[in-house]
Coordinates of N, CA and C in Angstrom, one line a residue:
M1 N 36.5 66.7 47.4 CA 35.9 65.6 48.1 C 35.4 64.6 47.1
V2 N 35.6 63.3 47.4 CA 35.2 62.2 46.6 C 33.7 62.0 46.8
R3 N 32.9 62.2 45.8 CA 31.5 62.1 46.0 C 30.8 61.0 45.3
H4 N 31.4 60.5 44.3 CA 30.8 59.4 43.5 C 31.2 58.1 44.0
R5 N 30.2 57.2 44.1 CA 30.4 55.9 44.7 C 31.4 55.1 43.9
A6 N 31.3 55.2 42.5 CA 32.3 54.5 41.7 C 33.7 55.0 41.9
Q7 N 33.9 56.3 42.1 CA 35.2 56.8 42.3 C 35.8 56.4 43.7
R8 N 34.9 56.3 44.7 CA 35.4 55.8 46.0 C 35.8 54.3 45.9
R9 N 35.0 53.6 45.1 CA 35.3 52.2 44.9 C 36.7 52.0 44.3
R10 N 36.9 52.8 43.2 CA 38.2 52.7 42.5 C 39.4 53.1 43.4
I11 N 39.2 54.1 44.3 CA 40.2 54.5 45.2 C 40.5 53.3 46.2
R12 N 39.4 52.7 46.7 CA 39.6 51.6 47.7 C 40.3 50.4 47.0
Q13 N 40.0 50.1 45.8 CA 40.7 49.0 45.1 C 42.1 49.3 44.9
R14 N 42.5 50.6 44.5 CA 43.9 51.0 44.3 C 44.6 50.9 45.6
R15 N 44.0 51.3 46.7 CA 44.6 51.2 48.0 C 44.9 49.7 48.4
R16 N 44.0 48.9 48.1 CA 44.2 47.4 48.4 C 45.4 46.9 47.6
H17 N 45.4 47.3 46.3 CA 46.5 46.8 45.5 C 47.8 47.4 46.0
L18 N 47.8 48.6 46.4 CA 49.0 49.2 46.9 C 49.5 48.6 48.2
R19 N 48.6 48.2 49.1 CA 49.0 47.6 50.3 C 49.6 46.2 50.0
R20 N 49.1 45.5 49.0 CA 49.7 44.2 48.6 C 51.0 44.4 47.9
A21 N 51.1 45.3 47.0 CA 52.3 45.3 46.1 C 53.3 46.4 46.6
G22 N 52.9 47.4 47.4 CA 53.8 48.4 47.8 C 54.0 49.6 46.8
E23 N 53.5 49.4 45.6 CA 53.7 50.4 44.6 C 52.5 50.2 43.6
L24 N 52.0 51.3 43.0 CA 51.0 51.3 42.0 C 51.6 51.3 40.6
P25 N 51.0 50.6 39.7 CA 51.5 50.8 38.3 C 51.3 52.2 37.8
A26 N 52.2 52.7 37.0 CA 52.2 54.1 36.6 C 50.9 54.6 36.0
P27 N 50.2 53.8 35.1 CA 48.9 54.3 34.6 C 47.9 54.5 35.7
Q28 N 47.8 53.6 36.7 CA 46.8 53.8 37.8 C 47.2 55.0 38.6
E29 N 48.5 55.2 38.9 CA 48.9 56.4 39.6 C 48.6 57.6 38.9
D30 N 48.9 57.7 37.6 CA 48.6 58.8 36.7 C 47.1 59.2 36.8
A31 N 46.2 58.1 36.8 CA 44.8 58.4 36.8 C 44.4 59.0 38.1
L32 N 45.0 58.7 39.2 CA 44.7 59.3 40.5 C 45.2 60.7 40.6
T33 N 46.3 61.0 40.0 CA 46.9 62.3 40.1 C 46.6 63.2 38.9
A34 N 45.6 62.9 38.2 CA 45.2 63.7 37.0 C 45.0 65.1 37.4
A35 N 45.3 66.0 36.4 CA 45.2 67.4 36.5 C 44.3 68.0 37.6
G36 N 44.9 68.4 38.6 CA 44.2 69.1 39.7 C 43.3 68.3 40.5
D37 N 43.4 67.0 40.5 CA 42.5 66.2 41.3 C 43.1 66.0 42.7
T38 N 42.8 66.9 43.6 CA 43.4 66.9 44.9 C 42.9 65.7 45.7
D39 N 41.7 65.2 45.5 CA 41.2 64.0 46.2 C 42.0 62.8 45.8
G40 N 42.3 62.7 44.5 CA 43.1 61.6 44.0 C 44.5 61.6 44.6
V41 N 45.1 62.7 44.6 CA 46.5 62.9 45.1 C 46.5 62.5 46.6
I42 N 45.5 63.0 47.4 CA 45.5 62.7 48.8 C 45.2 61.2 49.0
A43 N 44.3 60.6 48.2 CA 44.1 59.2 48.4 C 45.3 58.4 48.1
L44 N 46.0 58.8 47.0 CA 47.3 58.1 46.7 C 48.3 58.2 47.7
A45 N 48.5 59.5 48.2 CA 49.5 59.7 49.3 C 49.2 59.0 50.5
T46 N 47.9 59.0 50.9 CA 47.5 58.2 52.1 C 47.7 56.7 51.9
A47 N 47.5 56.2 50.7 CA 47.7 54.8 50.5 C 49.2 54.5 50.6
Y48 N 50.0 55.3 50.1 CA 51.5 55.1 50.2 C 51.9 55.2 51.7
A49 N 51.4 56.2 52.4 CA 51.7 56.3 53.8 C 51.2 55.1 54.6
D50 N 50.0 54.6 54.3 CA 49.5 53.4 55.0 C 50.4 52.2 54.7
A51 N 51.0 52.2 53.5 CA 51.9 51.1 53.1 C 53.3 51.3 53.6
R52 N 53.5 52.3 54.4 CA 54.8 52.7 55.0 C 55.8 53.1 53.9
N53 N 55.3 53.6 52.8 CA 56.2 54.1 51.7 C 56.1 55.6 51.8
H54 N 56.7 56.1 52.9 CA 56.6 57.6 53.1 C 57.3 58.4 52.1
A55 N 58.4 57.9 51.6 CA 59.2 58.7 50.6 C 58.3 58.9 49.4
R56 N 57.6 57.9 48.9 CA 56.8 58.0 47.7 C 55.6 58.9 48.0
A57 N 55.0 58.8 49.2 CA 53.9 59.7 49.6 C 54.3 61.1 49.6
E58 N 55.5 61.4 50.1 CA 56.0 62.8 50.1 C 56.2 63.3 48.7
E59 N 56.8 62.4 47.8 CA 57.0 62.7 46.5 C 55.7 63.1 45.7
V60 N 54.7 62.3 45.9 CA 53.4 62.5 45.2 C 52.9 63.8 45.6
L61 N 52.9 64.2 46.9 CA 52.4 65.4 47.4 C 53.2 66.6 46.9
R62 N 54.5 66.5 46.9 CA 55.4 67.6 46.4 C 55.1 67.8 44.9
D63 N 55.0 66.7 44.1 CA 54.7 66.9 42.7 C 53.4 67.6 42.5
A64 N 52.4 67.3 43.3 CA 51.1 68.0 43.2 C 51.2 69.5 43.6
L65 N 52.1 69.7 44.6 CA 52.2 71.1 45.0 C 53.0 72.0 44.0
V66 N 53.6 71.4 43.0 CA 54.3 72.1 42.0 C 53.2 72.9 41.1
T67 N 52.1 72.2 40.9 CA 51.0 72.8 40.1 C 50.0 73.6 40.9
A68 N 50.0 73.3 42.2 CA 49.0 74.0 43.1 C 49.7 74.4 44.4
P69 N 50.7 75.3 44.4 CA 51.5 75.6 45.6 C 50.7 76.2 46.7
D70 N 49.5 76.8 46.4 CA 48.6 77.4 47.5 C 47.5 76.5 47.9
N71 N 47.7 75.2 47.9 CA 46.6 74.3 48.2 C 46.9 73.9 49.7
A72 N 46.0 74.3 50.6 CA 46.2 74.1 52.0 C 46.0 72.6 52.3
V73 N 45.2 71.9 51.6 CA 45.0 70.5 51.8 C 46.2 69.7 51.5
L74 N 46.9 70.0 50.4 CA 48.1 69.3 50.0 C 49.2 69.6 51.0
L75 N 49.3 70.9 51.5 CA 50.4 71.2 52.4 C 50.2 70.5 53.8
A76 N 48.9 70.5 54.2 CA 48.7 69.8 55.5 C 48.9 68.3 55.4
N77 N 48.6 67.7 54.3 CA 48.9 66.3 54.2 C 50.4 66.0 54.0
L78 N 51.1 66.9 53.4 CA 52.6 66.8 53.3 C 53.1 66.9 54.7
A79 N 52.6 67.8 55.6 CA 53.1 67.9 56.9 C 52.8 66.6 57.7
R80 N 51.6 66.0 57.4 CA 51.3 64.8 58.1 C 52.3 63.7 57.8
V81 N 52.7 63.6 56.5 CA 53.7 62.6 56.1 C 55.0 62.9 56.7
Q82 N 55.4 64.2 56.8 CA 56.6 64.5 57.4 C 56.7 64.2 58.9
I83 N 55.5 64.3 59.6 CA 55.5 63.9 61.0 C 55.8 62.4 61.1
L84 N 55.2 61.7 60.2 CA 55.4 60.2 60.2 C 56.9 59.8 60.0
T85 N 57.6 60.7 59.3 CA 59.0 60.4 59.0 C 59.9 61.2 60.0
R86 N 59.3 61.8 61.0 CA 60.0 62.5 62.0 C 60.8 63.8 61.5
Q87 N 60.2 64.4 60.5 CA 60.8 65.7 59.9 C 59.9 66.8 60.6
Y88 N 60.1 67.0 61.8 CA 59.2 67.9 62.6 C 59.3 69.3 62.2
D89 N 60.5 69.8 61.9 CA 60.6 71.2 61.5 C 60.0 71.5 60.2
A90 N 60.2 70.6 59.2 CA 59.5 70.7 57.9 C 58.0 70.6 58.0
A91 N 57.6 69.7 58.9 CA 56.1 69.5 59.1 C 55.5 70.8 59.7
T92 N 56.3 71.4 60.6 CA 55.8 72.7 61.2 C 55.7 73.8 60.2
R93 N 56.7 73.9 59.3 CA 56.6 74.9 58.3 C 55.4 74.7 57.3
N94 N 55.2 73.4 56.9 CA 54.2 73.2 55.9 C 52.8 73.3 56.5
A95 N 52.6 72.9 57.8 CA 51.3 73.1 58.4 C 51.0 74.5 58.7
Y96 N 52.1 75.3 59.0 CA 51.9 76.8 59.2 C 51.5 77.4 57.8
A97 N 52.1 77.0 56.8 CA 51.8 77.5 55.4 C 50.4 77.2 55.1
A98 N 49.9 76.0 55.4 CA 48.5 75.6 55.2 C 47.6 76.5 55.9
L99 N 47.9 76.8 57.2 CA 47.1 77.7 58.0 C 47.1 79.1 57.5
A100 N 48.2 79.5 56.9 CA 48.3 80.9 56.4 C 47.3 81.0 55.2
I101 N 47.2 79.9 54.4 CA 46.3 79.9 53.3 C 44.8 79.8 53.7
S102 N 44.6 78.9 54.7 CA 43.2 78.6 55.1 C 43.2 78.6 56.7
P103 N 43.0 79.7 57.3 CA 43.2 79.8 58.8 C 42.3 79.0 59.6
E104 N 41.1 78.6 59.1 CA 40.1 77.8 59.9 C 40.1 76.3 59.5
Y105 N 41.2 75.9 58.8 CA 41.2 74.5 58.4 C 41.6 73.6 59.6
G106 N 40.7 72.8 60.1 CA 40.8 72.1 61.3 C 41.9 71.0 61.2
F107 N 42.0 70.3 60.1 CA 43.1 69.3 60.0 C 44.5 69.9 60.1
A108 N 44.6 71.1 59.4 CA 45.9 71.8 59.5 C 46.2 72.2 60.9
M109 N 45.2 72.6 61.6 CA 45.4 73.0 63.0 C 45.9 71.8 63.9
R110 N 45.3 70.7 63.7 CA 45.7 69.5 64.4 C 47.1 69.1 64.1
I111 N 47.4 69.1 62.8 CA 48.7 68.6 62.3 C 49.8 69.6 62.8
Y112 N 49.5 70.9 62.8 CA 50.4 71.9 63.3 C 50.6 71.8 64.8
A113 N 49.6 71.5 65.5 CA 49.8 71.3 67.0 C 50.7 70.0 67.3
V114 N 50.4 69.0 66.5 CA 51.2 67.8 66.7 C 52.7 68.0 66.3
A115 N 52.9 68.7 65.2 CA 54.3 69.0 64.8 C 55.0 69.9 65.8
L116 N 54.3 70.9 66.3 CA 54.9 71.8 67.3 C 55.3 71.1 68.5
D117 N 54.4 70.2 69.0 CA 54.7 69.4 70.2 C 55.9 68.5 69.9
A118 N 55.9 67.8 68.8 CA 57.1 66.9 68.5 C 58.4 67.7 68.3
A119 N 58.3 69.0 67.9 CA 59.5 69.8 67.7 C 59.9 70.4 69.0
G120 N 59.2 70.2 70.1 CA 59.5 70.7 71.4 C 58.9 72.1 71.7
W121 N 58.0 72.6 70.9 CA 57.3 73.8 71.2 C 56.0 73.5 71.9
V122 N 56.1 73.1 73.1 CA 54.9 72.6 73.9 C 53.9 73.6 74.1
D123 N 54.2 74.8 74.5 CA 53.3 75.9 74.8 C 52.5 76.3 73.6
Q124 N 53.3 76.4 72.5 CA 52.6 76.8 71.2 C 51.7 75.7 70.7
A125 N 52.1 74.4 70.9 CA 51.3 73.3 70.5 C 50.0 73.3 71.3
L126 N 50.1 73.5 72.6 CA 48.9 73.6 73.4 C 47.9 74.7 73.0
C127 N 48.5 75.8 72.6 CA 47.7 77.0 72.2 C 47.0 76.6 70.8
M128 N 47.7 76.0 69.9 CA 47.2 75.6 68.6 C 46.1 74.6 68.8
A129 N 46.3 73.6 69.7 CA 45.3 72.6 69.9 C 44.0 73.2 70.5
W130 N 44.2 74.1 71.4 CA 43.0 74.8 72.0 C 42.3 75.6 70.9
R131 N 43.1 76.3 70.0 CA 42.5 77.0 68.9 C 41.7 76.1 68.0
G132 N 42.2 74.9 67.8 CA 41.5 73.9 67.0 C 40.1 73.6 67.6
V133 N 40.1 73.4 68.9 CA 38.9 73.0 69.6 C 37.9 74.2 69.5
A134 N 38.4 75.4 69.7 CA 37.6 76.6 69.7 C 37.0 76.8 68.3
A135 N 37.8 76.6 67.3 CA 37.3 76.8 65.9 C 36.3 75.7 65.5
Q136 N 36.5 74.5 66.0 CA 35.6 73.4 65.6 C 35.2 72.6 66.8
P137 N 34.3 73.1 67.6 CA 34.0 72.4 68.9 C 33.3 71.1 68.7
H138 N 32.8 70.7 67.6 CA 32.1 69.4 67.4 C 33.0 68.4 66.7
D139 N 34.3 68.8 66.5 CA 35.3 67.9 65.9 C 35.9 67.1 67.0
R140 N 35.6 65.8 67.1 CA 36.2 64.9 68.1 C 37.7 64.8 68.1
L141 N 38.2 64.8 66.9 CA 39.7 64.7 66.7 C 40.4 66.0 67.3
A142 N 39.8 67.1 67.2 CA 40.3 68.4 67.7 C 40.4 68.2 69.3
H143 N 39.4 67.7 69.8 CA 39.3 67.4 71.3 C 40.4 66.4 71.7
F144 N 40.5 65.4 70.9 CA 41.5 64.3 71.2 C 42.9 64.9 71.2
V145 N 43.3 65.7 70.2 CA 44.6 66.3 70.1 C 44.8 67.3 71.3
Y146 N 43.8 68.0 71.6 CA 43.9 68.9 72.8 C 44.2 68.1 74.1
A147 N 43.4 67.1 74.2 CA 43.6 66.2 75.4 C 45.0 65.6 75.5
E148 N 45.5 65.2 74.3 CA 46.9 64.7 74.3 C 47.9 65.7 74.7
M149 N 47.7 67.0 74.3 CA 48.6 68.0 74.6 C 48.5 68.3 76.1
L150 N 47.4 68.1 76.7 CA 47.3 68.4 78.2 C 47.9 67.4 79.0
M151 N 48.1 66.2 78.5 CA 48.7 65.1 79.3 C 50.2 65.3 79.4

């Protein structure tokens, strides 16, 4: 989790630069993806996804997964990017892998439900969305995903 105000400010500045240019210079990208910095990798991948550079976002996440293959946060975010690019089967596999590592990870539950729904597994998606609400009853996004599945 990004805790320091200066670090959050640097990430916001890099996101702004990325939105304008569509690509970060290599030294800035290397600083964000430094050894085991999951927050930096997620921030960079999110910035690329926001700039609609999904291929680069996926590449950044896959590169980080080489060094940390059992990181549920990276797997769930990879699944999120794959949903954005309509790779629903791959997104389902990666979200499932994230849940296998961290069964109570709410973001992975939501992403898995959305991926299952998009892949045509509506009953399983509804079950996963309900499981997300049951696991995290105060998470408004879990309720939103469950409501979407019910419609």
